[in-house]
Amino acid sequence: MDPSTKKNRILVVDDEKGLVKLIRLNLEQDGYEVVEANNGAEAMEKLRVTLPDLVLLDVMMPDMDGFQVLKMIREIGNTPVIMLTAKGEESDIVRGLELGADDYVTKPFSPKILTSRIRAVLRRGSYADETDTGKIDVDGRLQIDFDRHEVWVDGKLVQLRPTEYRLLYHLVKNAGWVLTHDQILNKVWGYEYENEPHYVRLYINYLRKKIEKDPSHPKYILTERGVGYRFVDYKREKLGEKEEQLPQEAPKKEAD
């Protein structure tokens, strides 16, 4: 049992009571505290009362499906959410991630896979203090304040989900350098996701939509085809601009 998991409270939301019981048994053996809900309304009530560290949320539920519940969760906070989806339902996976889910696990799943994903998502949530401090002015349009965890575009505060912020942080931290898909997966999601490259493409797309003026022709997050992605080397570009602005010496006149 991992001692670090003892204080983590997991809200399990699924109308299959037998599955909930099985999940509870396995999570409690791993040291987690488990709260149960069998429908969306109960889930929202338990969320407000128990303040879980993570939510396991089934997509297919009567009355209020998992997507509706996820929207409501995101309206009130950033509690990590892992969606439980039917095997092969790619549309459900993409929709869940677009609505703000942190991860997904397809049914049927092994207890080891589930606990591995839970640990990874919780670990990512603990990275909040790893960033450098200070404010970065990428250019006149984009500013990033690492102290406040804020991103400003054209003078307006942009809301980033935790995973989007971590991705942007690692790109900016390595500005000018190419990060491969594997490097990004390992830094942002963890080693458990080494075979999930679609996460990178999906979240790069999300970030571009939020910070780029024209996402189809990005200026900040550049694609290195077949390799990975690179954040523009804003420091070098600023240096180049300063050098261009330096007054030029007038040519010396030749002696008569």
mmCIF file of C-alpha atoms in Angstrom:
data_model
loop_
_atom_site.group_PDB
_atom_site.id
_atom_site.type_symbol
_atom_site.label_atom_id
_atom_site.label_comp_id
_atom_site.label_asym_id
_atom_site.label_seq_id
_atom_site.Cartn_x
_atom_site.Cartn_y
_atom_site.Cartn_z
ATOM 1 C CA MET A 1 0.000 0.000 0.000
ATOM 2 C CA ASP A 2 1.273 3.440 -0.942
ATOM 3 C CA PRO A 3 1.133 5.711 2.122
ATOM 4 C CA SER A 4 0.778 8.762 -0.085
ATOM 5 C CA THR A 5 -2.675 7.635 -1.217
ATOM 6 C CA LYS A 6 -4.250 7.354 2.250
ATOM 7 C CA LYS A 7 -5.715 10.839 2.272
ATOM 8 C CA ASN A 8 -7.063 10.786 -1.264
ATOM 9 C CA ARG A 9 -10.844 10.603 -1.502
ATOM 10 C CA ILE A 10 -12.365 9.148 -4.689
ATOM 11 C CA LEU A 11 -16.000 9.696 -5.726
ATOM 12 C CA VAL A 12 -17.177 6.732 -7.829
ATOM 13 C CA VAL A 13 -20.247 7.501 -9.961
ATOM 14 C CA ASP A 14 -21.904 4.579 -11.762
ATOM 15 C CA ASP A 15 -25.412 3.115 -11.857
ATOM 16 C CA GLU A 16 -23.984 -0.433 -11.859
ATOM 17 C CA LYS A 17 -23.916 -1.067 -8.127
ATOM 18 C CA GLY A 18 -21.970 -4.318 -8.506
ATOM 19 C CA LEU A 19 -19.196 -2.531 -10.397
ATOM 20 C CA VAL A 20 -19.115 0.284 -7.846
ATOM 21 C CA LYS A 21 -18.721 -2.279 -5.066
ATOM 22 C CA LEU A 22 -15.826 -3.944 -6.910
ATOM 23 C CA ILE A 23 -14.101 -0.609 -7.560
ATOM 24 C CA ARG A 24 -14.556 0.378 -3.936
ATOM 25 C CA LEU A 25 -13.015 -2.871 -2.709
ATOM 26 C CA ASN A 26 -9.920 -2.461 -4.883
ATOM 27 C CA LEU A 27 -9.422 1.234 -4.158
ATOM 28 C CA GLU A 28 -9.772 0.769 -0.411
ATOM 29 C CA GLN A 29 -7.163 -1.982 -0.559
ATOM 30 C CA ASP A 30 -4.845 0.586 -2.151
ATOM 31 C CA GLY A 31 -5.488 3.029 0.679
ATOM 32 C CA TYR A 32 -8.048 5.354 -0.887
ATOM 33 C CA GLU A 33 -11.197 6.604 0.779
ATOM 34 C CA VAL A 34 -14.217 5.910 -1.455
ATOM 35 C CA VAL A 35 -17.533 7.744 -1.757
ATOM 36 C CA GLU A 36 -20.326 6.234 -3.896
ATOM 37 C CA ALA A 37 -23.028 7.762 -6.093
ATOM 38 C CA ASN A 38 -25.380 5.887 -8.433
ATOM 39 C CA ASN A 39 -26.731 8.797 -10.494
ATOM 40 C CA GLY A 40 -25.876 12.310 -11.553
ATOM 41 C CA ALA A 41 -27.918 14.203 -8.977
ATOM 42 C CA GLU A 42 -26.444 12.133 -6.149
ATOM 43 C CA ALA A 43 -22.971 12.651 -7.585
ATOM 44 C CA MET A 44 -23.297 16.459 -7.512
ATOM 45 C CA GLU A 45 -24.559 16.350 -3.930
ATOM 46 C CA LYS A 46 -21.683 14.081 -2.824
ATOM 47 C CA LEU A 47 -19.225 16.308 -4.692
ATOM 48 C CA ARG A 48 -20.309 19.386 -2.724
ATOM 49 C CA VAL A 49 -20.452 17.617 0.631
ATOM 50 C CA THR A 50 -17.391 15.344 0.547
ATOM 51 C CA LEU A 51 -15.019 17.409 -1.673
ATOM 52 C CA PRO A 52 -13.312 14.425 -3.354
ATOM 53 C CA ASP A 53 -9.780 14.582 -4.759
ATOM 54 C CA LEU A 54 -10.891 12.776 -7.926
ATOM 55 C CA VAL A 55 -14.112 11.604 -9.592
ATOM 56 C CA LEU A 56 -14.566 8.334 -11.482
ATOM 57 C CA LEU A 57 -17.531 9.064 -13.731
ATOM 58 C CA ASP A 58 -19.456 6.613 -15.892
ATOM 59 C CA VAL A 59 -20.674 7.954 -19.242
ATOM 60 C CA MET A 60 -23.833 5.857 -19.636
ATOM 61 C CA MET A 61 -26.250 6.593 -16.802
ATOM 62 C CA PRO A 62 -30.052 7.085 -16.789
ATOM 63 C CA ASP A 63 -31.688 10.532 -16.409
ATOM 64 C CA MET A 64 -28.406 12.477 -16.369
ATOM 65 C CA ASP A 65 -25.480 11.026 -18.331
ATOM 66 C CA GLY A 66 -21.811 11.431 -17.504
ATOM 67 C CA PHE A 67 -21.316 14.282 -19.968
ATOM 68 C CA GLN A 68 -24.017 16.371 -18.277
ATOM 69 C CA VAL A 69 -22.478 15.668 -14.878
ATOM 70 C CA LEU A 70 -19.014 16.574 -16.182
ATOM 71 C CA LYS A 71 -20.282 19.935 -17.468
ATOM 72 C CA MET A 72 -21.743 20.684 -14.038
ATOM 73 C CA ILE A 73 -18.506 19.680 -12.303
ATOM 74 C CA ARG A 74 -16.489 21.978 -14.557
ATOM 75 C CA GLU A 75 -18.852 24.878 -13.854
ATOM 76 C CA ILE A 76 -17.908 24.792 -10.178
ATOM 77 C CA GLY A 77 -14.276 23.687 -10.174
ATOM 78 C CA ASN A 78 -11.324 21.702 -11.506
ATOM 79 C CA THR A 79 -11.689 18.452 -9.568
ATOM 80 C CA PRO A 80 -9.902 15.783 -11.666
ATOM 81 C CA VAL A 81 -12.330 13.505 -13.531
ATOM 82 C CA ILE A 82 -11.671 10.123 -15.127
ATOM 83 C CA MET A 83 -14.438 8.971 -17.467
ATOM 84 C CA LEU A 84 -15.474 5.309 -17.618
ATOM 85 C CA THR A 85 -16.467 4.544 -21.211
ATOM 86 C CA ALA A 86 -17.621 1.546 -23.233
ATOM 87 C CA LYS A 87 -14.796 -0.184 -25.097
ATOM 88 C CA GLY A 88 -14.261 1.179 -28.590
ATOM 89 C CA GLU A 89 -16.494 4.257 -28.181
ATOM 90 C CA GLU A 90 -13.945 6.767 -29.474
ATOM 91 C CA SER A 91 -16.577 9.490 -29.860
ATOM 92 C CA ASP A 92 -17.319 9.281 -26.122
ATOM 93 C CA ILE A 93 -13.615 9.525 -25.304
ATOM 94 C CA VAL A 94 -13.064 12.616 -27.463
ATOM 95 C CA ARG A 95 -16.234 14.300 -26.225
ATOM 96 C CA GLY A 96 -15.280 13.687 -22.594
ATOM 97 C CA LEU A 97 -11.793 15.124 -23.052
ATOM 98 C CA GLU A 98 -13.175 18.144 -24.878
ATOM 99 C CA LEU A 99 -15.595 18.804 -22.014
ATOM 100 C CA GLY A 100 -12.736 18.807 -19.526
ATOM 101 C CA ALA A 101 -12.171 15.209 -18.416
ATOM 102 C CA ASP A 102 -8.603 14.507 -17.335
ATOM 103 C CA ASP A 103 -8.522 10.932 -18.566
ATOM 104 C CA TYR A 104 -10.648 7.940 -19.522
ATOM 105 C CA VAL A 105 -10.648 4.205 -18.857
ATOM 106 C CA THR A 106 -12.512 1.800 -21.128
ATOM 107 C CA LYS A 107 -14.699 -0.994 -19.776
ATOM 108 C CA PRO A 108 -13.929 -3.724 -18.973
ATOM 109 C CA PHE A 109 -10.751 -2.687 -17.170
ATOM 110 C CA SER A 110 -8.353 -4.319 -14.752
ATOM 111 C CA PRO A 111 -8.008 -2.945 -11.214
ATOM 112 C CA LYS A 112 -4.287 -2.342 -11.854
ATOM 113 C CA ILE A 113 -4.995 -0.180 -14.908
ATOM 114 C CA LEU A 114 -7.581 1.842 -13.008
ATOM 115 C CA THR A 115 -5.374 2.509 -9.973
ATOM 116 C CA SER A 116 -2.441 3.332 -12.250
ATOM 117 C CA ARG A 117 -4.506 5.992 -14.044
ATOM 118 C CA ILE A 118 -5.804 7.382 -10.741
ATOM 119 C CA ARG A 119 -2.264 7.722 -9.384
ATOM 120 C CA ALA A 120 -1.116 9.414 -12.584
ATOM 121 C CA VAL A 121 -3.954 11.965 -12.595
ATOM 122 C CA LEU A 122 -3.511 12.753 -8.895
ATOM 123 C CA ARG A 123 0.245 13.080 -9.406
ATOM 124 C CA ARG A 124 -0.306 15.590 -12.215
ATOM 125 C CA GLY A 125 -2.531 17.586 -9.900
ATOM 126 C CA SER A 126 0.352 17.884 -7.427
ATOM 127 C CA TYR A 127 2.619 19.593 -9.979
ATOM 128 C CA ALA A 128 1.103 23.027 -9.337
ATOM 129 C CA ASP A 129 4.168 24.364 -7.485
ATOM 130 C CA GLU A 130 6.824 23.065 -9.851
ATOM 131 C CA THR A 131 6.693 26.025 -12.215
ATOM 132 C CA ASP A 132 9.191 28.840 -12.394
ATOM 133 C CA THR A 133 8.116 32.115 -10.849
ATOM 134 C CA GLY A 134 7.623 35.401 -12.579
ATOM 135 C CA LYS A 135 5.771 36.866 -15.503
ATOM 136 C CA ILE A 136 6.723 36.224 -19.103
ATOM 137 C CA ASP A 137 5.865 38.652 -21.888
ATOM 138 C CA VAL A 138 6.040 36.457 -24.952
ATOM 139 C CA ASP A 139 5.059 39.434 -27.087
ATOM 140 C CA GLY A 140 2.569 42.283 -27.000
ATOM 141 C CA ARG A 141 -0.305 39.833 -27.331
ATOM 142 C CA LEU A 142 0.551 36.896 -25.004
ATOM 143 C CA GLN A 143 1.602 37.108 -21.351
ATOM 144 C CA ILE A 144 2.011 34.236 -18.874
ATOM 145 C CA ASP A 145 2.188 34.780 -15.118
ATOM 146 C CA PHE A 146 3.640 31.668 -13.458
ATOM 147 C CA ASP A 147 3.181 33.122 -9.972
ATOM 148 C CA ARG A 148 -0.567 33.476 -10.420
ATOM 149 C CA HIS A 149 -1.028 30.618 -12.905
ATOM 150 C CA GLU A 150 -2.611 33.071 -15.329
ATOM 151 C CA VAL A 151 -2.470 33.417 -19.099
ATOM 152 C CA TRP A 152 -3.472 36.644 -20.821
ATOM 153 C CA VAL A 153 -4.232 37.039 -24.528
ATOM 154 C CA ASP A 154 -4.947 40.486 -25.951
ATOM 155 C CA GLY A 155 -5.377 41.797 -22.422
ATOM 156 C CA LYS A 156 -8.004 39.192 -21.513
ATOM 157 C CA LEU A 157 -7.588 36.395 -18.965
ATOM 158 C CA VAL A 158 -7.811 32.972 -20.646
ATOM 159 C CA GLN A 159 -9.153 30.030 -18.668
ATOM 160 C CA LEU A 160 -6.899 26.976 -19.021
ATOM 161 C CA ARG A 161 -7.640 23.551 -17.604
ATOM 162 C CA PRO A 162 -4.871 22.137 -15.369
ATOM 163 C CA THR A 163 -3.576 19.786 -18.077
ATOM 164 C CA GLU A 164 -3.526 22.613 -20.635
ATOM 165 C CA TYR A 165 -1.554 24.778 -18.216
ATOM 166 C CA ARG A 166 1.002 22.034 -17.543
ATOM 167 C CA LEU A 167 1.440 21.478 -21.257
ATOM 168 C CA LEU A 168 1.949 25.187 -21.888
ATOM 169 C CA TYR A 169 4.391 25.411 -18.983
ATOM 170 C CA HIS A 170 6.667 22.668 -20.331
ATOM 171 C CA LEU A 171 6.546 24.106 -23.852
ATOM 172 C CA VAL A 172 7.425 27.613 -22.636
ATOM 173 C CA LYS A 173 10.100 26.317 -20.259
ATOM 174 C CA ASN A 174 11.803 24.708 -23.268
ATOM 175 C CA ALA A 175 11.106 27.552 -25.710
ATOM 176 C CA GLY A 176 13.127 27.166 -28.876
ATOM 177 C CA TRP A 177 13.701 23.446 -28.297
ATOM 178 C CA VAL A 178 11.741 20.597 -29.845
ATOM 179 C CA LEU A 179 9.895 18.327 -27.418
ATOM 180 C CA THR A 180 9.070 14.910 -28.839
ATOM 181 C CA HIS A 181 5.642 13.343 -28.364
ATOM 182 C CA ASP A 182 7.129 10.911 -25.832
ATOM 183 C CA GLN A 183 8.814 13.702 -23.871
ATOM 184 C CA ILE A 184 5.584 15.658 -23.662
ATOM 185 C CA LEU A 185 3.593 12.594 -22.604
ATOM 186 C CA ASN A 186 6.090 11.794 -19.876
ATOM 187 C CA LYS A 187 6.316 15.383 -18.573
ATOM 188 C CA VAL A 188 2.620 16.243 -18.683
ATOM 189 C CA TRP A 189 0.763 12.955 -18.258
ATOM 190 C CA GLY A 190 3.328 10.528 -16.847
ATOM 191 C CA TYR A 191 5.083 7.367 -17.982
ATOM 192 C CA GLU A 192 1.799 5.404 -17.909
ATOM 193 C CA TYR A 193 0.743 7.209 -21.100
ATOM 194 C CA GLU A 194 3.677 6.366 -23.346
ATOM 195 C CA ASN A 195 1.367 4.628 -25.847
ATOM 196 C CA GLU A 196 -1.246 7.411 -25.951
ATOM 197 C CA PRO A 197 0.128 10.001 -28.448
ATOM 198 C CA HIS A 198 -3.370 11.267 -29.317
ATOM 199 C CA TYR A 199 -3.458 13.065 -25.961
ATOM 200 C CA VAL A 200 -0.672 15.374 -27.150
ATOM 201 C CA ARG A 201 -2.339 16.212 -30.458
ATOM 202 C CA LEU A 202 -5.688 16.836 -28.794
ATOM 203 C CA TYR A 203 -4.352 19.177 -26.104
ATOM 204 C CA ILE A 204 -2.037 21.017 -28.482
ATOM 205 C CA ASN A 205 -5.174 21.729 -30.511
ATOM 206 C CA TYR A 206 -6.993 22.975 -27.386
ATOM 207 C CA LEU A 207 -4.102 25.294 -26.491
ATOM 208 C CA ARG A 208 -3.831 26.711 -29.988
ATOM 209 C CA LYS A 209 -7.530 27.549 -30.015
ATOM 210 C CA LYS A 210 -7.085 29.508 -26.783
ATOM 211 C CA ILE A 211 -3.832 31.405 -27.386
ATOM 212 C CA GLU A 212 -3.226 31.568 -31.131
ATOM 213 C CA LYS A 213 -4.739 34.322 -33.261
ATOM 214 C CA ASP A 214 -5.087 31.830 -36.117
ATOM 215 C CA PRO A 215 -4.886 28.218 -34.816
ATOM 216 C CA SER A 216 -4.501 26.878 -38.357
ATOM 217 C CA HIS A 217 -1.365 29.012 -38.783
ATOM 218 C CA PRO A 218 0.171 28.969 -35.289
ATOM 219 C CA LYS A 219 2.728 31.538 -34.232
ATOM 220 C CA TYR A 220 3.544 30.263 -30.730
ATOM 221 C CA ILE A 221 3.202 26.463 -30.726
ATOM 222 C CA LEU A 222 4.982 25.154 -33.798
ATOM 223 C CA THR A 223 4.795 21.640 -35.229
ATOM 224 C CA GLU A 224 7.987 19.785 -36.032
ATOM 225 C CA ARG A 225 6.462 17.225 -38.354
ATOM 226 C CA GLY A 226 7.125 13.630 -37.380
ATOM 227 C CA VAL A 227 8.990 14.686 -34.238
ATOM 228 C CA GLY A 228 6.939 16.812 -31.860
ATOM 229 C CA TYR A 229 6.297 20.463 -30.995
ATOM 230 C CA ARG A 230 8.294 23.590 -30.228
ATOM 231 C CA PHE A 231 7.330 26.832 -28.538
ATOM 232 C CA VAL A 232 8.598 29.886 -30.367
ATOM 233 C CA ASP A 233 11.965 31.134 -29.113
ATOM 234 C CA TYR A 234 10.538 34.441 -27.903
ATOM 235 C CA LYS A 235 13.758 35.465 -26.112
ATOM 236 C CA ARG A 236 15.819 35.247 -29.287
ATOM 237 C CA GLU A 237 13.161 37.074 -31.289
ATOM 238 C CA LYS A 238 13.106 39.894 -28.734
ATOM 239 C CA LEU A 239 16.906 40.113 -28.852
ATOM 240 C CA GLY A 240 16.747 40.327 -32.618
ATOM 241 C CA GLU A 241 14.194 43.125 -32.407
ATOM 242 C CA LYS A 242 16.407 45.081 -29.996
ATOM 243 C CA GLU A 243 19.417 44.713 -32.273
ATOM 244 C CA GLU A 244 17.393 46.001 -35.207
ATOM 245 C CA GLN A 245 16.352 49.021 -33.137
ATOM 246 C CA LEU A 246 19.935 49.980 -32.206
ATOM 247 C CA PRO A 247 21.055 53.156 -33.998
ATOM 248 C CA GLN A 248 23.364 52.459 -36.889
ATOM 249 C CA GLU A 249 26.684 54.304 -37.102
ATOM 250 C CA ALA A 250 26.933 56.658 -40.012
ATOM 251 C CA PRO A 251 29.552 55.594 -42.549
ATOM 252 C CA LYS A 252 32.870 57.399 -42.133
ATOM 253 C CA LYS A 253 33.776 59.845 -44.839
ATOM 254 C CA GLU A 254 36.919 59.085 -46.737
ATOM 255 C CA ALA A 255 39.693 61.616 -46.337
ATOM 256 C CA ASP A 256 40.101 64.039 -49.266
#
